[in-house]
């Protein structure tokens, strides 16, 4: 996948209607501070199109990025951030569920989980939730540069076991700092798009 042009095309809030896109969509879900915006920026070859923040929970909308006029990267609101009220959390949850349930163009969901830690209860719930909606989540294990290389396999195994993900579940260790894992993610997206064609 070669990124030629990108544009933030649609921003959906809690009350917005989802766009009727005619191109395939791949969505990115994850906990509020897992590095989702950093991953999307790395994939788009842009420094700050997706807003990164030291304040987790900043993405409170569903953002649709048009990539090469051929696919949409869909940035879903982060979950599990403690300083957001239960009411807001419930609204985010409904918004994400509505998207997973109603999008006709959604082809795959990438679930981002911090490779340094055992997946949280929220991560496990999200993983199961995505599966219940008929998708096999592709796990991106973020912040790879924060652990020693020798720990990678052990941490990947911990993710797989905690999520009860089968052998077929794809887990891609990724670092926004070094871009390690980016080519593999591009390959997965290319495979998805070929499957659509």
PDB file of N, CA, C and O in Angstrom, residues 116-154:
ATOM      1  N   UNK A 116       2.833  -3.989  26.434  1.00  0.00           N
ATOM      2  CA  UNK A 116       3.546  -4.071  27.727  1.00  0.00           C
ATOM      3  C   UNK A 116       2.701  -4.713  28.819  1.00  0.00           C
ATOM      4  O   UNK A 116       3.228  -5.163  29.827  1.00  0.00           O
ATOM      5  N   UNK A 117       1.378  -4.696  28.643  1.00  0.00           N
ATOM      6  CA  UNK A 117       0.498  -5.110  29.738  1.00  0.00           C
ATOM      7  C   UNK A 117      -0.440  -6.231  29.324  1.00  0.00           C
ATOM      8  O   UNK A 117      -0.763  -6.379  28.146  1.00  0.00           O
ATOM      9  N   UNK A 118      -0.890  -6.959  30.327  1.00  0.00           N
ATOM     10  CA  UNK A 118      -1.944  -7.945  30.092  1.00  0.00           C
ATOM     11  C   UNK A 118      -3.200  -7.187  29.648  1.00  0.00           C
ATOM     12  O   UNK A 118      -3.505  -6.127  30.205  1.00  0.00           O
ATOM     13  N   UNK A 119      -3.919  -7.676  28.629  1.00  0.00           N
ATOM     14  CA  UNK A 119      -5.138  -6.978  28.197  1.00  0.00           C
ATOM     15  C   UNK A 119      -6.100  -6.764  29.362  1.00  0.00           C
ATOM     16  O   UNK A 119      -6.284  -7.650  30.199  1.00  0.00           O
ATOM     17  N   UNK A 120      -6.684  -5.581  29.412  1.00  0.00           N
ATOM     18  CA  UNK A 120      -7.610  -5.240  30.493  1.00  0.00           C
ATOM     19  C   UNK A 120      -8.958  -5.908  30.254  1.00  0.00           C
ATOM     20  O   UNK A 120      -9.222  -6.456  29.172  1.00  0.00           O
ATOM     21  N   UNK A 121      -9.817  -5.805  31.250  1.00  0.00           N
ATOM     22  CA  UNK A 121     -11.172  -6.346  31.100  1.00  0.00           C
ATOM     23  C   UNK A 121     -11.874  -5.656  29.926  1.00  0.00           C
ATOM     24  O   UNK A 121     -12.558  -6.285  29.133  1.00  0.00           O
ATOM     25  N   UNK A 122     -11.668  -4.329  29.806  1.00  0.00           N
ATOM     26  CA  UNK A 122     -12.263  -3.584  28.687  1.00  0.00           C
ATOM     27  C   UNK A 122     -11.770  -4.113  27.344  1.00  0.00           C
ATOM     28  O   UNK A 122     -12.535  -4.209  26.384  1.00  0.00           O
ATOM     29  N   UNK A 123     -10.466  -4.430  27.263  1.00  0.00           N
ATOM     30  CA  UNK A 123      -9.909  -4.971  26.013  1.00  0.00           C
ATOM     31  C   UNK A 123     -10.593  -6.290  25.658  1.00  0.00           C
ATOM     32  O   UNK A 123     -10.949  -6.524  24.501  1.00  0.00           O
ATOM     33  N   UNK A 124     -10.761  -7.140  26.663  1.00  0.00           N
ATOM     34  CA  UNK A 124     -11.371  -8.461  26.433  1.00  0.00           C
ATOM     35  C   UNK A 124     -12.832  -8.310  25.998  1.00  0.00           C
ATOM     36  O   UNK A 124     -13.293  -9.001  25.089  1.00  0.00           O
ATOM     37  N   UNK A 125     -13.540  -7.369  26.647  1.00  0.00           N
ATOM     38  CA  UNK A 125     -14.945  -7.121  26.295  1.00  0.00           C
ATOM     39  C   UNK A 125     -15.030  -6.627  24.854  1.00  0.00           C
ATOM     40  O   UNK A 125     -15.865  -7.089  24.068  1.00  0.00           O
ATOM     41  N   UNK A 126     -14.124  -5.692  24.487  1.00  0.00           N
ATOM     42  CA  UNK A 126     -14.135  -5.144  23.127  1.00  0.00           C
ATOM     43  C   UNK A 126     -13.832  -6.237  22.102  1.00  0.00           C
ATOM     44  O   UNK A 126     -14.463  -6.309  21.050  1.00  0.00           O
ATOM     45  N   UNK A 127     -12.860  -7.084  22.425  1.00  0.00           N
ATOM     46  CA  UNK A 127     -12.490  -8.183  21.522  1.00  0.00           C
ATOM     47  C   UNK A 127     -13.705  -9.078  21.265  1.00  0.00           C
ATOM     48  O   UNK A 127     -14.039  -9.389  20.117  1.00  0.00           O
ATOM     49  N   UNK A 128     -14.379  -9.464  22.348  1.00  0.00           N
ATOM     50  CA  UNK A 128     -15.553 -10.347  22.214  1.00  0.00           C
ATOM     51  C   UNK A 128     -16.690  -9.644  21.467  1.00  0.00           C
ATOM     52  O   UNK A 128     -17.405 -10.263  20.673  1.00  0.00           O
ATOM     53  N   UNK A 129     -16.832  -8.365  21.733  1.00  0.00           N
ATOM     54  CA  UNK A 129     -17.899  -7.555  21.141  1.00  0.00           C
ATOM     55  C   UNK A 129     -17.726  -7.475  19.629  1.00  0.00           C
ATOM     56  O   UNK A 129     -18.662  -7.616  18.869  1.00  0.00           O
ATOM     57  N   UNK A 130     -16.478  -7.245  19.194  1.00  0.00           N
ATOM     58  CA  UNK A 130     -16.189  -7.176  17.754  1.00  0.00           C
ATOM     59  C   UNK A 130     -16.511  -8.530  17.108  1.00  0.00           C
ATOM     60  O   UNK A 130     -17.116  -8.597  16.039  1.00  0.00           O
ATOM     61  N   UNK A 131     -16.134  -9.618  17.798  1.00  0.00           N
ATOM     62  CA  UNK A 131     -16.416 -10.955  17.261  1.00  0.00           C
ATOM     63  C   UNK A 131     -17.923 -11.194  17.171  1.00  0.00           C
ATOM     64  O   UNK A 131     -18.403 -11.774  16.196  1.00  0.00           O
ATOM     65  N   UNK A 132     -18.655 -10.728  18.184  1.00  0.00           N
ATOM     66  CA  UNK A 132     -20.114 -10.902  18.180  1.00  0.00           C
ATOM     67  C   UNK A 132     -20.756 -10.187  16.986  1.00  0.00           C
ATOM     68  O   UNK A 132     -21.824 -10.573  16.535  1.00  0.00           O
ATOM     69  N   UNK A 133     -20.090  -9.128  16.509  1.00  0.00           N
ATOM     70  CA  UNK A 133     -20.617  -8.391  15.352  1.00  0.00           C
ATOM     71  C   UNK A 133     -20.152  -9.001  14.026  1.00  0.00           C
ATOM     72  O   UNK A 133     -20.367  -8.441  12.964  1.00  0.00           O
ATOM     73  N   UNK A 134     -19.493 -10.167  14.123  1.00  0.00           N
ATOM     74  CA  UNK A 134     -19.170 -10.904  12.903  1.00  0.00           C
ATOM     75  C   UNK A 134     -17.791 -10.627  12.309  1.00  0.00           C
ATOM     76  O   UNK A 134     -17.511 -11.030  11.189  1.00  0.00           O
ATOM     77  N   UNK A 135     -16.932  -9.945  13.065  1.00  0.00           N
ATOM     78  CA  UNK A 135     -15.578  -9.648  12.566  1.00  0.00           C
ATOM     79  C   UNK A 135     -14.544 -10.396  13.385  1.00  0.00           C
ATOM     80  O   UNK A 135     -14.725 -10.615  14.574  1.00  0.00           O
ATOM     81  N   UNK A 136     -13.449 -10.773  12.733  1.00  0.00           N
ATOM     82  CA  UNK A 136     -12.319 -11.378  13.444  1.00  0.00           C
ATOM     83  C   UNK A 136     -11.324 -10.251  13.712  1.00  0.00           C
ATOM     84  O   UNK A 136     -10.666  -9.787  12.786  1.00  0.00           O
ATOM     85  N   UNK A 137     -11.242  -9.761  14.958  1.00  0.00           N
ATOM     86  CA  UNK A 137     -10.365  -8.615  15.209  1.00  0.00           C
ATOM     87  C   UNK A 137      -8.906  -8.935  14.872  1.00  0.00           C
ATOM     88  O   UNK A 137      -8.422 -10.031  15.131  1.00  0.00           O
ATOM     89  N   UNK A 138      -8.229  -7.968  14.261  1.00  0.00           N
ATOM     90  CA  UNK A 138      -6.786  -8.072  14.018  1.00  0.00           C
ATOM     91  C   UNK A 138      -6.128  -7.250  15.123  1.00  0.00           C
ATOM     92  O   UNK A 138      -6.404  -6.051  15.261  1.00  0.00           O
ATOM     93  N   UNK A 139      -5.311  -7.911  15.925  1.00  0.00           N
ATOM     94  CA  UNK A 139      -4.719  -7.242  17.082  1.00  0.00           C
ATOM     95  C   UNK A 139      -3.441  -6.507  16.665  1.00  0.00           C
ATOM     96  O   UNK A 139      -2.556  -7.098  16.048  1.00  0.00           O
ATOM     97  N   UNK A 140      -3.363  -5.236  17.022  1.00  0.00           N
ATOM     98  CA  UNK A 140      -2.108  -4.503  16.870  1.00  0.00           C
ATOM     99  C   UNK A 140      -1.568  -4.255  18.275  1.00  0.00           C
ATOM    100  O   UNK A 140      -2.214  -3.586  19.091  1.00  0.00           O
ATOM    101  N   UNK A 141      -0.425  -4.869  18.553  1.00  0.00           N
ATOM    102  CA  UNK A 141       0.201  -4.752  19.877  1.00  0.00           C
ATOM    103  C   UNK A 141       1.120  -3.534  19.852  1.00  0.00           C
ATOM    104  O   UNK A 141       2.224  -3.584  19.318  1.00  0.00           O
ATOM    105  N   UNK A 142       0.632  -2.424  20.394  1.00  0.00           N
ATOM    106  CA  UNK A 142       1.332  -1.138  20.281  1.00  0.00           C
ATOM    107  C   UNK A 142       2.445  -0.976  21.314  1.00  0.00           C
ATOM    108  O   UNK A 142       2.560  -1.768  22.250  1.00  0.00           O
ATOM    109  N   UNK A 143       3.226   0.080  21.109  1.00  0.00           N
ATOM    110  CA  UNK A 143       4.308   0.496  22.020  1.00  0.00           C
ATOM    111  C   UNK A 143       5.415  -0.556  22.092  1.00  0.00           C
ATOM    112  O   UNK A 143       6.023  -0.785  23.141  1.00  0.00           O
ATOM    113  N   UNK A 144       5.672  -1.201  20.959  1.00  0.00           N
ATOM    114  CA  UNK A 144       6.688  -2.249  20.871  1.00  0.00           C
ATOM    115  C   UNK A 144       8.073  -1.743  21.274  1.00  0.00           C
ATOM    116  O   UNK A 144       8.866  -2.486  21.857  1.00  0.00           O
ATOM    117  N   UNK A 145       8.358  -0.480  20.973  1.00  0.00           N
ATOM    118  CA  UNK A 145       9.688   0.073  21.294  1.00  0.00           C
ATOM    119  C   UNK A 145       9.909   0.239  22.794  1.00  0.00           C
ATOM    120  O   UNK A 145      11.029   0.499  23.236  1.00  0.00           O
ATOM    121  N   UNK A 146       8.847   0.061  23.597  1.00  0.00           N
ATOM    122  CA  UNK A 146       8.964   0.245  25.049  1.00  0.00           C
ATOM    123  C   UNK A 146       9.355  -1.049  25.781  1.00  0.00           C
ATOM    124  O   UNK A 146       9.473  -1.057  26.998  1.00  0.00           O
ATOM    125  N   UNK A 147       9.486  -2.161  25.039  1.00  0.00           N
ATOM    126  CA  UNK A 147       9.911  -3.410  25.684  1.00  0.00           C
ATOM    127  C   UNK A 147      11.171  -3.927  24.991  1.00  0.00           C
ATOM    128  O   UNK A 147      11.477  -3.533  23.867  1.00  0.00           O
ATOM    129  N   UNK A 148      11.895  -4.807  25.675  1.00  0.00           N
ATOM    130  CA  UNK A 148      13.063  -5.435  25.056  1.00  0.00           C
ATOM    131  C   UNK A 148      12.603  -6.422  23.995  1.00  0.00           C
ATOM    132  O   UNK A 148      11.575  -7.085  24.160  1.00  0.00           O
ATOM    133  N   UNK A 149      13.388  -6.520  22.952  1.00  0.00           N
ATOM    134  CA  UNK A 149      13.027  -7.427  21.847  1.00  0.00           C
ATOM    135  C   UNK A 149      12.800  -8.851  22.357  1.00  0.00           C
ATOM    136  O   UNK A 149      11.924  -9.562  21.873  1.00  0.00           O
ATOM    137  N   UNK A 150      13.585  -9.254  23.355  1.00  0.00           N
ATOM    138  CA  UNK A 150      13.484 -10.625  23.884  1.00  0.00           C
ATOM    139  C   UNK A 150      12.120 -10.890  24.548  1.00  0.00           C
ATOM    140  O   UNK A 150      11.719 -12.035  24.719  1.00  0.00           O
ATOM    141  N   UNK A 151      11.410  -9.819  24.919  1.00  0.00           N
ATOM    142  CA  UNK A 151      10.106  -9.997  25.597  1.00  0.00           C
ATOM    143  C   UNK A 151       8.933 -10.099  24.623  1.00  0.00           C
ATOM    144  O   UNK A 151       7.821 -10.442  25.023  1.00  0.00           O
ATOM    145  N   UNK A 152       9.186  -9.800  23.348  1.00  0.00           N
ATOM    146  CA  UNK A 152       8.076  -9.670  22.396  1.00  0.00           C
ATOM    147  C   UNK A 152       7.204 -10.913  22.347  1.00  0.00           C
ATOM    148  O   UNK A 152       5.976 -10.840  22.509  1.00  0.00           O
ATOM    149  N   UNK A 153       7.814 -12.091  22.125  1.00  0.00           N
ATOM    150  CA  UNK A 153       7.026 -13.318  21.972  1.00  0.00           C
ATOM    151  C   UNK A 153       6.238 -13.648  23.236  1.00  0.00           C
ATOM    152  O   UNK A 153       5.087 -14.087  23.165  1.00  0.00           O
ATOM    153  N   UNK A 154       6.865 -13.412  24.383  1.00  0.00           N
ATOM    154  CA  UNK A 154       6.200 -13.694  25.660  1.00  0.00           C
ATOM    155  C   UNK A 154       4.953 -12.804  25.800  1.00  0.00           C
ATOM    156  O   UNK A 154       3.881 -13.257  26.223  1.00  0.00           O
TER     157      UNK A 154
END
